[in-house]
mmCIF file with all atom_site columns, C-alpha atoms and ligand atoms in Angstrom:
data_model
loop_
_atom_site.group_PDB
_atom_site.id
_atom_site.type_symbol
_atom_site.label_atom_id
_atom_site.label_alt_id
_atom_site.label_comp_id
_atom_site.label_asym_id
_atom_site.label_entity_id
_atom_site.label_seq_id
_atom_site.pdbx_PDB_ins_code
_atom_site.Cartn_x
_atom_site.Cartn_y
_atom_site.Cartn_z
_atom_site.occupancy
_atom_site.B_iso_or_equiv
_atom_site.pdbx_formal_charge
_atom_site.auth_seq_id
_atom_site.auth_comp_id
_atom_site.auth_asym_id
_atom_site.auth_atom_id
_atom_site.pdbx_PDB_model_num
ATOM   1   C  CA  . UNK A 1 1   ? 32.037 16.820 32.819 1.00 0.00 ? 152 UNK A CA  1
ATOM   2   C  CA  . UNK A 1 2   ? 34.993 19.000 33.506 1.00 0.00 ? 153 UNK A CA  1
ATOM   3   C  CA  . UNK A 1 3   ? 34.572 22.401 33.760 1.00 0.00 ? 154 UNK A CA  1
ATOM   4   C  CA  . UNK A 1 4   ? 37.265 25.066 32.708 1.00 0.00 ? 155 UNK A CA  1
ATOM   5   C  CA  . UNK A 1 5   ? 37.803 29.235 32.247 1.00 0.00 ? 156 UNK A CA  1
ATOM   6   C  CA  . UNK A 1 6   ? 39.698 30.939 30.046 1.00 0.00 ? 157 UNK A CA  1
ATOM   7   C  CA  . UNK A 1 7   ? 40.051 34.203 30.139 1.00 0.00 ? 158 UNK A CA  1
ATOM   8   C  CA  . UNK A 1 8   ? 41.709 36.630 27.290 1.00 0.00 ? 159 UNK A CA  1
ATOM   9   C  CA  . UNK A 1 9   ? 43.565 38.823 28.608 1.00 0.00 ? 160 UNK A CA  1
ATOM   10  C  CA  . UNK A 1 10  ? 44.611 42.234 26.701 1.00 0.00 ? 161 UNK A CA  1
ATOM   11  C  CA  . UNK A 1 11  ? 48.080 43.790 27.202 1.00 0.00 ? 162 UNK A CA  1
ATOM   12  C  CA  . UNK A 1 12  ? 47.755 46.628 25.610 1.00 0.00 ? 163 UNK A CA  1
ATOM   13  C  CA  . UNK A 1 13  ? 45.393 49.402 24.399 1.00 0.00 ? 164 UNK A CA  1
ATOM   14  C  CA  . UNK A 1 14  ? 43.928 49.126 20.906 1.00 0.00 ? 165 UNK A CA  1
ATOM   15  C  CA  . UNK A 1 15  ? 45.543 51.085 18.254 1.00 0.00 ? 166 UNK A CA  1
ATOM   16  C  CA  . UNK A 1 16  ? 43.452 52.447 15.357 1.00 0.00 ? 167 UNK A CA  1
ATOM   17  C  CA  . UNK A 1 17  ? 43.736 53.353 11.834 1.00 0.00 ? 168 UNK A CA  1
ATOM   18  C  CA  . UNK A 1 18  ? 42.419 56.582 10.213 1.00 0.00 ? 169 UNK A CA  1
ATOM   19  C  CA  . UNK A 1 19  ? 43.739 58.991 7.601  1.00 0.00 ? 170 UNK A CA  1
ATOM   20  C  CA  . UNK A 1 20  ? 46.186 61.571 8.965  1.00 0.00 ? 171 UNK A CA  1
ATOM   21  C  CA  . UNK A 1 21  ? 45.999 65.030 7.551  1.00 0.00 ? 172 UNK A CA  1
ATOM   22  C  CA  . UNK A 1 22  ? 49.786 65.350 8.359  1.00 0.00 ? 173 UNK A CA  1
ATOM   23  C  CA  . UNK A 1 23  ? 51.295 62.343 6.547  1.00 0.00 ? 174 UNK A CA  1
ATOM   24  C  CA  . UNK A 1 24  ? 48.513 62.147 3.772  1.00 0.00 ? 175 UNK A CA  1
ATOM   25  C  CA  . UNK A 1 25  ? 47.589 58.724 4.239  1.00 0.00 ? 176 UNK A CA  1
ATOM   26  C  CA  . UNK A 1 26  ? 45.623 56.318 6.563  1.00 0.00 ? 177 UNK A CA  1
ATOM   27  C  CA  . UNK A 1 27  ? 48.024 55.735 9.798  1.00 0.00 ? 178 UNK A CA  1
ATOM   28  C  CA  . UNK A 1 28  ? 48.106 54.239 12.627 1.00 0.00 ? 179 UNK A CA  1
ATOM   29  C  CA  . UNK A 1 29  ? 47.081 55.818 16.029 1.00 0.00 ? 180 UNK A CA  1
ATOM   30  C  CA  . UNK A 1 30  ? 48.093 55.123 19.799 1.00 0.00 ? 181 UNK A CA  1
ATOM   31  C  CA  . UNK A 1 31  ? 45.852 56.235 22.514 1.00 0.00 ? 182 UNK A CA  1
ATOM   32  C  CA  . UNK A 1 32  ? 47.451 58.601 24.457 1.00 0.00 ? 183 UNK A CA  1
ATOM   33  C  CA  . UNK A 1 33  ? 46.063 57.829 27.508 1.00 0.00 ? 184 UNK A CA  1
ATOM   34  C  CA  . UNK A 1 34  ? 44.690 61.394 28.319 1.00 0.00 ? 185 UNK A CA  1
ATOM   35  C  CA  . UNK A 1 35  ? 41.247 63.197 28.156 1.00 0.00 ? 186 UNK A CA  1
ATOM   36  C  CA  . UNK A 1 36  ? 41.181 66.528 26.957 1.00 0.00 ? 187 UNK A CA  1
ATOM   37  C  CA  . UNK A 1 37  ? 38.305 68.451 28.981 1.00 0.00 ? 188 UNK A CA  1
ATOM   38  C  CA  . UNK A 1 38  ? 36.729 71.613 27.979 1.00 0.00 ? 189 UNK A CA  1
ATOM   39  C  CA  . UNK A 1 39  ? 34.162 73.035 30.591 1.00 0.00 ? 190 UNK A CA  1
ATOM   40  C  CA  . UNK A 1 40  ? 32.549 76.570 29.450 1.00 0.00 ? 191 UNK A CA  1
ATOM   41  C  CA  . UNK A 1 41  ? 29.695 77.448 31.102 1.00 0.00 ? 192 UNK A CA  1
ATOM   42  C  CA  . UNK A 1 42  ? 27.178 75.792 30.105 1.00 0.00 ? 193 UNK A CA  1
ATOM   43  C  CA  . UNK A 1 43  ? 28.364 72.754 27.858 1.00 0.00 ? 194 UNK A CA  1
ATOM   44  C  CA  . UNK A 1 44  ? 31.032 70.098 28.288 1.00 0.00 ? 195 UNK A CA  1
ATOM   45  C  CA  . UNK A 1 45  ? 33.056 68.485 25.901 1.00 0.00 ? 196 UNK A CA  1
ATOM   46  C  CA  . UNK A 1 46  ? 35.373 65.779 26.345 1.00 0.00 ? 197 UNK A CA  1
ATOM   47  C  CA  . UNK A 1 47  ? 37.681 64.098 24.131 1.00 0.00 ? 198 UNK A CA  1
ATOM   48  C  CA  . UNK A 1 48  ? 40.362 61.048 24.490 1.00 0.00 ? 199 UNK A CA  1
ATOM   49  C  CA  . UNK A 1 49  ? 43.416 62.249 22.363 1.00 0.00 ? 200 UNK A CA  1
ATOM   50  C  CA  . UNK A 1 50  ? 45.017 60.064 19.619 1.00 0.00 ? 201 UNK A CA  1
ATOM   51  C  CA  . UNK A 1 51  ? 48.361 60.287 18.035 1.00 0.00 ? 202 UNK A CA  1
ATOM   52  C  CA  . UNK A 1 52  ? 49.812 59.685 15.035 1.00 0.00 ? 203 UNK A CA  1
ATOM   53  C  CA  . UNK A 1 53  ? 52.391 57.170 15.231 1.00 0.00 ? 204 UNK A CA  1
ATOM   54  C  CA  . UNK A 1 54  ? 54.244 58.387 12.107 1.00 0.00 ? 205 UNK A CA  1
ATOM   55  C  CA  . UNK A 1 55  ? 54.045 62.321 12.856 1.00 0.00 ? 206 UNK A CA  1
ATOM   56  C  CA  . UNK A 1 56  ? 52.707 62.413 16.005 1.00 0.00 ? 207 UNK A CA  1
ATOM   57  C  CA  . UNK A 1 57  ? 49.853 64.755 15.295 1.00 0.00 ? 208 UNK A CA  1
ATOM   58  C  CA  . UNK A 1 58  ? 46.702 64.682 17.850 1.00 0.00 ? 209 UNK A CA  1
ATOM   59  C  CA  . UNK A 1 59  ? 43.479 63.219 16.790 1.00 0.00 ? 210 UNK A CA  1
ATOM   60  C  CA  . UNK A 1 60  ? 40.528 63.431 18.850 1.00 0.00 ? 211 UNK A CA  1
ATOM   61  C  CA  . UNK A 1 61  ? 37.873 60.813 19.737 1.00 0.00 ? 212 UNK A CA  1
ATOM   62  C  CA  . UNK A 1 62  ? 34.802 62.503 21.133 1.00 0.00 ? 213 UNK A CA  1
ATOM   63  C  CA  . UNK A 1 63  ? 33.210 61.259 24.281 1.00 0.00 ? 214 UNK A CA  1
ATOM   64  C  CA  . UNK A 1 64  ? 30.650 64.219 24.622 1.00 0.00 ? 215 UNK A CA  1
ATOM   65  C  CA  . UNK A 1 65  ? 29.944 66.905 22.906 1.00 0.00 ? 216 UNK A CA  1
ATOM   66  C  CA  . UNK A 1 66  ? 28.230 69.724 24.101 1.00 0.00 ? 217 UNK A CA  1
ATOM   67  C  CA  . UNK A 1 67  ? 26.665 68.305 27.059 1.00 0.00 ? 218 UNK A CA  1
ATOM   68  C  CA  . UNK A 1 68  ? 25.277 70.101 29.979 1.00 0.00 ? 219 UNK A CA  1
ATOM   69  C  CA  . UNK A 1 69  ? 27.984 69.942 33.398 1.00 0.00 ? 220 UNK A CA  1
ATOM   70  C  CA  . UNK A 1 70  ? 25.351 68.797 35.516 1.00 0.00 ? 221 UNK A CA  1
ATOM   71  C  CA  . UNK A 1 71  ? 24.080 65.694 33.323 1.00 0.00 ? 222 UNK A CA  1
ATOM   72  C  CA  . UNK A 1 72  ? 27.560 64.293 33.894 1.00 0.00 ? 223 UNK A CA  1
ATOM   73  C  CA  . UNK A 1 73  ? 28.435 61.924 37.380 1.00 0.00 ? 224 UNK A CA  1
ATOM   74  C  CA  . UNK A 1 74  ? 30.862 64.571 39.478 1.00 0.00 ? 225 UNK A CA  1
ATOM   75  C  CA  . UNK A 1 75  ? 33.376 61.111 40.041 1.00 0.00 ? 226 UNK A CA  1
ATOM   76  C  CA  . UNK A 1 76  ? 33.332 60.226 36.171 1.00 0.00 ? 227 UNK A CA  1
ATOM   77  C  CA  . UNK A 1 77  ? 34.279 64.121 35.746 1.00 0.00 ? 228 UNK A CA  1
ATOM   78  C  CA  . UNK A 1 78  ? 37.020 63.770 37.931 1.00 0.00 ? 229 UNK A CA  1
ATOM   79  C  CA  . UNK A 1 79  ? 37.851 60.461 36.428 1.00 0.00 ? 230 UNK A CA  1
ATOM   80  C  CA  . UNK A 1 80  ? 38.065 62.561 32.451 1.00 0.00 ? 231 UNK A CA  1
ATOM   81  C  CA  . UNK A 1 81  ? 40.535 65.133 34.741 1.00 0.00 ? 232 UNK A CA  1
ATOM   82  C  CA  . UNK A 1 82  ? 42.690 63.215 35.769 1.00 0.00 ? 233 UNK A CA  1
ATOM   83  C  CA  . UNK A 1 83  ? 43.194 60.534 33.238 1.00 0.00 ? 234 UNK A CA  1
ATOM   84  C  CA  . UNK A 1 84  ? 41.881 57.906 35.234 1.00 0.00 ? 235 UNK A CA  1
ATOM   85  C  CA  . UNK A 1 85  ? 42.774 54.349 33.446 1.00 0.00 ? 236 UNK A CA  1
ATOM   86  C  CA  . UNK A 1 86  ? 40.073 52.450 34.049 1.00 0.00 ? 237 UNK A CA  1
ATOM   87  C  CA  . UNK A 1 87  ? 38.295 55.436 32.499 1.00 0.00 ? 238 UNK A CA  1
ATOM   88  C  CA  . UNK A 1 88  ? 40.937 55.216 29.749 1.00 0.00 ? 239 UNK A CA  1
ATOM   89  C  CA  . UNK A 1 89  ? 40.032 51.488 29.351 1.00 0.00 ? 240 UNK A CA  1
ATOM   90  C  CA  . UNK A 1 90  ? 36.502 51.699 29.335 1.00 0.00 ? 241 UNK A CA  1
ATOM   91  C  CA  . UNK A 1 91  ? 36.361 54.223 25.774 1.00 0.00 ? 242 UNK A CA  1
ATOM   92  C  CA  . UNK A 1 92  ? 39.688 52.696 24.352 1.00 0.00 ? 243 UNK A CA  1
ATOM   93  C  CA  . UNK A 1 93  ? 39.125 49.346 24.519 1.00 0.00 ? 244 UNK A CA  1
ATOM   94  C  CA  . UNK A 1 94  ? 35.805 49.630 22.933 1.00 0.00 ? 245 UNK A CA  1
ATOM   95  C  CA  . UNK A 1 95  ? 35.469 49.254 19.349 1.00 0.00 ? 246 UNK A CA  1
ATOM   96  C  CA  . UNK A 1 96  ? 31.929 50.746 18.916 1.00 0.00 ? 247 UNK A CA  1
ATOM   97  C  CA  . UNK A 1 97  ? 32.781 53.784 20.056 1.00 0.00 ? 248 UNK A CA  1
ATOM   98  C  CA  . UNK A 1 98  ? 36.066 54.035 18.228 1.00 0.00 ? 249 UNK A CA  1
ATOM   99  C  CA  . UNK A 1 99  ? 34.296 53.270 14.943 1.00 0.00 ? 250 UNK A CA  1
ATOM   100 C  CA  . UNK A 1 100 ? 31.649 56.069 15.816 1.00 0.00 ? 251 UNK A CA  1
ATOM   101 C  CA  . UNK A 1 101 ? 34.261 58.024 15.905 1.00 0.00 ? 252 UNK A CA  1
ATOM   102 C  CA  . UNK A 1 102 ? 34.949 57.241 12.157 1.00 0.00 ? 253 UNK A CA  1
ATOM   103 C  CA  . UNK A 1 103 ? 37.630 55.019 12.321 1.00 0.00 ? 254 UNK A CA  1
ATOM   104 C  CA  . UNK A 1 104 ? 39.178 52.801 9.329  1.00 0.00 ? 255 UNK A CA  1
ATOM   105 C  CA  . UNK A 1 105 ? 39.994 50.037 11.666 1.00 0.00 ? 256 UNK A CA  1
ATOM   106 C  CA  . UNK A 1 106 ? 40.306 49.024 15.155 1.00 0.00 ? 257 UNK A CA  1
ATOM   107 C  CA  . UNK A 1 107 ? 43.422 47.082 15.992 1.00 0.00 ? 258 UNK A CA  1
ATOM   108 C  CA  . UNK A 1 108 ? 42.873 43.887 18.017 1.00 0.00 ? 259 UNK A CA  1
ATOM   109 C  CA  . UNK A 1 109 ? 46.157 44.229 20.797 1.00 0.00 ? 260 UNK A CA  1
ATOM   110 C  CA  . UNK A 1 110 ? 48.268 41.556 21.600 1.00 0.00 ? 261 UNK A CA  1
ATOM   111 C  CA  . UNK A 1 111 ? 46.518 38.910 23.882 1.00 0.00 ? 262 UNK A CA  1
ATOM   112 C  CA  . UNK A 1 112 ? 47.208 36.166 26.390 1.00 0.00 ? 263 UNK A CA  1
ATOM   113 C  CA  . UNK A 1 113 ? 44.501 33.143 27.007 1.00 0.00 ? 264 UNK A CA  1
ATOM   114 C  CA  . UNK A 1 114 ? 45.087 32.421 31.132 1.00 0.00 ? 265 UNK A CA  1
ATOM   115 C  CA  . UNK A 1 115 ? 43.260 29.000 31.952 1.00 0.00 ? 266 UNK A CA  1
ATOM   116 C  CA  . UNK A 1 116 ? 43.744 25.634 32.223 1.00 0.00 ? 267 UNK A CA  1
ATOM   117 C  CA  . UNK A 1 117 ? 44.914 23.121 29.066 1.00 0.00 ? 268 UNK A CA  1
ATOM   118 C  CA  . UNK A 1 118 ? 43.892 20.118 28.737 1.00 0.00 ? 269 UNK A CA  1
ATOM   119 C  CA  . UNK A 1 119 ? 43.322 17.186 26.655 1.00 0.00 ? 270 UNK A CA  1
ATOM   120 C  CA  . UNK A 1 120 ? 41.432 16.050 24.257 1.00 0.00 ? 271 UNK A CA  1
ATOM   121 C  CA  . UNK A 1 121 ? 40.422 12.653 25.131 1.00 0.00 ? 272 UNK A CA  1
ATOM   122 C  CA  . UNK A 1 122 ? 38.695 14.818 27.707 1.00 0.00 ? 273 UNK A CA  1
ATOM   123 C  CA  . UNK A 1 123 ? 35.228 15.860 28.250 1.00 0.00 ? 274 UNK A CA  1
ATOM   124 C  CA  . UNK A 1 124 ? 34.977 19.175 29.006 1.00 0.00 ? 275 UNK A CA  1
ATOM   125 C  CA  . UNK A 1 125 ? 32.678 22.451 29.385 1.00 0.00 ? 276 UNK A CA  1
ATOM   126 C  CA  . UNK A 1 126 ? 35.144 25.473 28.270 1.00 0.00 ? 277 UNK A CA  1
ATOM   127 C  CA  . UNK A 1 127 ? 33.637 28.819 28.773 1.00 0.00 ? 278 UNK A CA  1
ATOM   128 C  CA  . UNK A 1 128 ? 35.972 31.316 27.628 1.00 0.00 ? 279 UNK A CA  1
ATOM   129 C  CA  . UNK A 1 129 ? 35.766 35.135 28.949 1.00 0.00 ? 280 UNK A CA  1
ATOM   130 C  CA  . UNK A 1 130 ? 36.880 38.262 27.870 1.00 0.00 ? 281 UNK A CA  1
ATOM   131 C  CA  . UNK A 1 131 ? 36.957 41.688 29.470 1.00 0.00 ? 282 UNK A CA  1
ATOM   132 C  CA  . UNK A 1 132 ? 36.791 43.511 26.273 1.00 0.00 ? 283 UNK A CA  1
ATOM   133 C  CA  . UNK A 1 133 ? 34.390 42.435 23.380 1.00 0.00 ? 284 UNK A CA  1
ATOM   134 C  CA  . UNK A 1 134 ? 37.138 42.597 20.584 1.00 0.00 ? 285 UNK A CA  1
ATOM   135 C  CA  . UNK A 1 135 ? 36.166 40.005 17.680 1.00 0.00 ? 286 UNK A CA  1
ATOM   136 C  CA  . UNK A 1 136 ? 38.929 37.656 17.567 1.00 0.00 ? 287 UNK A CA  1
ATOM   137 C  CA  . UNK A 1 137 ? 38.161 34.419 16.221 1.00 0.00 ? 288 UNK A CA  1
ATOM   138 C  CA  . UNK A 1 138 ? 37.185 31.205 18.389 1.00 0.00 ? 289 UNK A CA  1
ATOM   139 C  CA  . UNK A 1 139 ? 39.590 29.051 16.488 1.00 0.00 ? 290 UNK A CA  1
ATOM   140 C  CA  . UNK A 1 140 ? 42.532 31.025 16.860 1.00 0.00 ? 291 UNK A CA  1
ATOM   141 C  CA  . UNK A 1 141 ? 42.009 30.608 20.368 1.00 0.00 ? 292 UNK A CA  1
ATOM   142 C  CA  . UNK A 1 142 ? 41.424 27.574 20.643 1.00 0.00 ? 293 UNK A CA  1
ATOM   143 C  CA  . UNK A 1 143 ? 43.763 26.404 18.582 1.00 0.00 ? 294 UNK A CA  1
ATOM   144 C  CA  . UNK A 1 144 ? 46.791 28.843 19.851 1.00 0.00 ? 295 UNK A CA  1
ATOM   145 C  CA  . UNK A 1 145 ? 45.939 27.339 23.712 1.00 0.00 ? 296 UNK A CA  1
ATOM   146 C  CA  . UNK A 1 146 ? 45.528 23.549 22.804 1.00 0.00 ? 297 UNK A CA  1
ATOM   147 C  CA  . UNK A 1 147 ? 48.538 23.787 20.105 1.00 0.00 ? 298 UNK A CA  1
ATOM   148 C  CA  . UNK A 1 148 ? 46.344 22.842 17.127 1.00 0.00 ? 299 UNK A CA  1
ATOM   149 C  CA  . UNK A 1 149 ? 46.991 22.856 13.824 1.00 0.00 ? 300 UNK A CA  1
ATOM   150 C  CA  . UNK A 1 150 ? 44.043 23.856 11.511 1.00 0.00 ? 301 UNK A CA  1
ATOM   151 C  CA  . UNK A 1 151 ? 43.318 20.639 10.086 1.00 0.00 ? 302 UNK A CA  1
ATOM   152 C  CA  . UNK A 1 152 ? 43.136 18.954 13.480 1.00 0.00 ? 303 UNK A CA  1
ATOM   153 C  CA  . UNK A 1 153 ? 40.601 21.983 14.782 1.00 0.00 ? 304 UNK A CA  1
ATOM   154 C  CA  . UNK A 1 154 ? 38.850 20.987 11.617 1.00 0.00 ? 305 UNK A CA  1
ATOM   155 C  CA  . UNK A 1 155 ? 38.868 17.402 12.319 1.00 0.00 ? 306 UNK A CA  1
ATOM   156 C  CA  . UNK A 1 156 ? 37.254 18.351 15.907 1.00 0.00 ? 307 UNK A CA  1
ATOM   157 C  CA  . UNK A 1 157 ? 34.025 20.117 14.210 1.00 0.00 ? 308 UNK A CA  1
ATOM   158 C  CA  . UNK A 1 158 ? 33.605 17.717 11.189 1.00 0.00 ? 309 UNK A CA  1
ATOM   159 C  CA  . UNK A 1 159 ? 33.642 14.837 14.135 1.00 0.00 ? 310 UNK A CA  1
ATOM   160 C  CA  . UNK A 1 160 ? 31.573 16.765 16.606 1.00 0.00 ? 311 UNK A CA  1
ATOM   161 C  CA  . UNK A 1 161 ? 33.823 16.685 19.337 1.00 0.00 ? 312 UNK A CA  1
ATOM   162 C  CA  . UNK A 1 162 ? 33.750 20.255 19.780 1.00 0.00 ? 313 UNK A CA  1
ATOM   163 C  CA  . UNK A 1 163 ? 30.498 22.521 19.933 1.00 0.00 ? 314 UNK A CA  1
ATOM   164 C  CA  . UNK A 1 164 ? 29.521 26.087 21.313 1.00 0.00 ? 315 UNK A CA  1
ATOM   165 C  CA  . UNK A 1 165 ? 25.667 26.490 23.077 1.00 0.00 ? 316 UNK A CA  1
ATOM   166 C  CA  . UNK A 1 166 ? 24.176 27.781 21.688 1.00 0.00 ? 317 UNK A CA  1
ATOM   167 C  CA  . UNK A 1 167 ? 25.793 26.543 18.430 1.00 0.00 ? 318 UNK A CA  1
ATOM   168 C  CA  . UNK A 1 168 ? 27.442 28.531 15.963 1.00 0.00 ? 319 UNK A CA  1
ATOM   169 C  CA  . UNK A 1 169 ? 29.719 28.027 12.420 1.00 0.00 ? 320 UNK A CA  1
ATOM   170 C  CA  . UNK A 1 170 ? 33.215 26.982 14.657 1.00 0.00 ? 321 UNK A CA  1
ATOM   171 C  CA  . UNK A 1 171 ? 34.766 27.906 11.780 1.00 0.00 ? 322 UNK A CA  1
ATOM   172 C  CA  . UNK A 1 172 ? 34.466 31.553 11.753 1.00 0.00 ? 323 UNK A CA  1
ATOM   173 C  CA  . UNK A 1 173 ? 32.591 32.444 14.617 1.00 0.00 ? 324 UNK A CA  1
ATOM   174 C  CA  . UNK A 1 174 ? 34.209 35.582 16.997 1.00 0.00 ? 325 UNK A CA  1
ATOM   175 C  CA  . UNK A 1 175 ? 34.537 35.845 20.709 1.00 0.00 ? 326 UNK A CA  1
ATOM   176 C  CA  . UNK A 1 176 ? 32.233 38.609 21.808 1.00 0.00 ? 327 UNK A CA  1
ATOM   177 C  CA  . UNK A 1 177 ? 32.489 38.897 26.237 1.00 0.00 ? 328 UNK A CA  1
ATOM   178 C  CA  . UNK A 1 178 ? 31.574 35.022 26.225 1.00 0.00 ? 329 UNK A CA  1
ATOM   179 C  CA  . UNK A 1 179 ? 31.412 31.944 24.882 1.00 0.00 ? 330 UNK A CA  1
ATOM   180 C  CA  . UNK A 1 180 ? 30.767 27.967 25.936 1.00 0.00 ? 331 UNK A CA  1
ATOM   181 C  CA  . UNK A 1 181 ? 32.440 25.231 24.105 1.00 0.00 ? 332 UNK A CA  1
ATOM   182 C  CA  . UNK A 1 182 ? 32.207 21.722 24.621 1.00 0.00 ? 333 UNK A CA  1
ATOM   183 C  CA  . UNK A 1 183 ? 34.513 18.940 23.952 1.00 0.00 ? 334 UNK A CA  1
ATOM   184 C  CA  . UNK A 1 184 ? 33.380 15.676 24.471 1.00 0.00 ? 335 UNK A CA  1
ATOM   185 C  CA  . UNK A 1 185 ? 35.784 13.114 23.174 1.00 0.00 ? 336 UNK A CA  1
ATOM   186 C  CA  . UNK A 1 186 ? 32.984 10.211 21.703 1.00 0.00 ? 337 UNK A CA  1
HETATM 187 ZN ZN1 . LIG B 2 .   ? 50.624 61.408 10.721 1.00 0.00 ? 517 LIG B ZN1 1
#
């Protein structure tokens, strides 16, 4: 059996959705890319500032509150300084901590599926990767890579020519960091 990757690849931070005090109603909020860092003497708190995309106004997501200086790795500190983007990444792209932040709604960003095609008189072991654990659906993937229509993606499942291990509803089931599908053609 064949084996192919696919990897989803993000090209752009998440936006989220909260109410802004400003405009008076929920809007939607870019990640500015920054960390706000304030060190007293004997708490840290760091923050990765939001704004408005309609008024511009800051919003804060809190990273840590309160905590002592020394609990915190000196090169992660440096990393909240200086706006490090893979430090960016790591709290941005994550949609737990942006809903324990008391978000509406994490946005999913736009996406690209890098991998192989192929067909579907095929057999084939498709394990499909994703950096960050945003829940799109499997279907839309698979159907947006092998240029499916919904009824033939439906056709697939209803004739067992498509399963995940271990096996979930193909129908509505979301991508979390990874997933195996198989296609086997009889
Ligand atoms: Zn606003």
């Amino acid at each position: 059996m064949k084996k192919i990757t696919w990897e989803v690849q993000y090209h752009s931070l998440s936006a989220v959705f909260k109410h802004c005090k400003k405009c008076g109603k929920k809007s939607q909020f870019f990640c500015s890319e920054k960390f706000r860092v304030n060190a007293q003497r004997r708490a840290l708190d760091v923050w990765l500032i939001y704004n408005c995309s309609d008024c511009n106004t800051t919003w804060n997501a809190r990273v840590y509150s309160h905590i002592s200086p020394q609990s915190i790795n000196p090169v992660q500190l440096e990393g909240f300084h200086t706006n490090n983007q893979a430090l960016v990444e790591e709290y941005a792209m994550d949609s737990d901590f942006l809903y324990r932040n008391g978000v509406d709604e994490v946005e999913i960003p736009p996406y690209s599926i890098l991998g192989d095609d192929f067909l579907l008189s095929e057999n084939v072991e498709l394990e499909i990767k994703s950096q960050y654990p945003f829940p799109v659906k499997v279907s839309s993937l698979v159907k947006q890579k092998l240029h499916l229509s919904h009824a033939e993606y439906l056709h697939l499942i209803e004739n067992k020519n498509i399963k995940s291990i271990p096996e979930q509803d193909l129908r509505k089931c979301k991508l979390k960091n990874n997933m195996i599908l198989v296609f086997q053609s009889e």
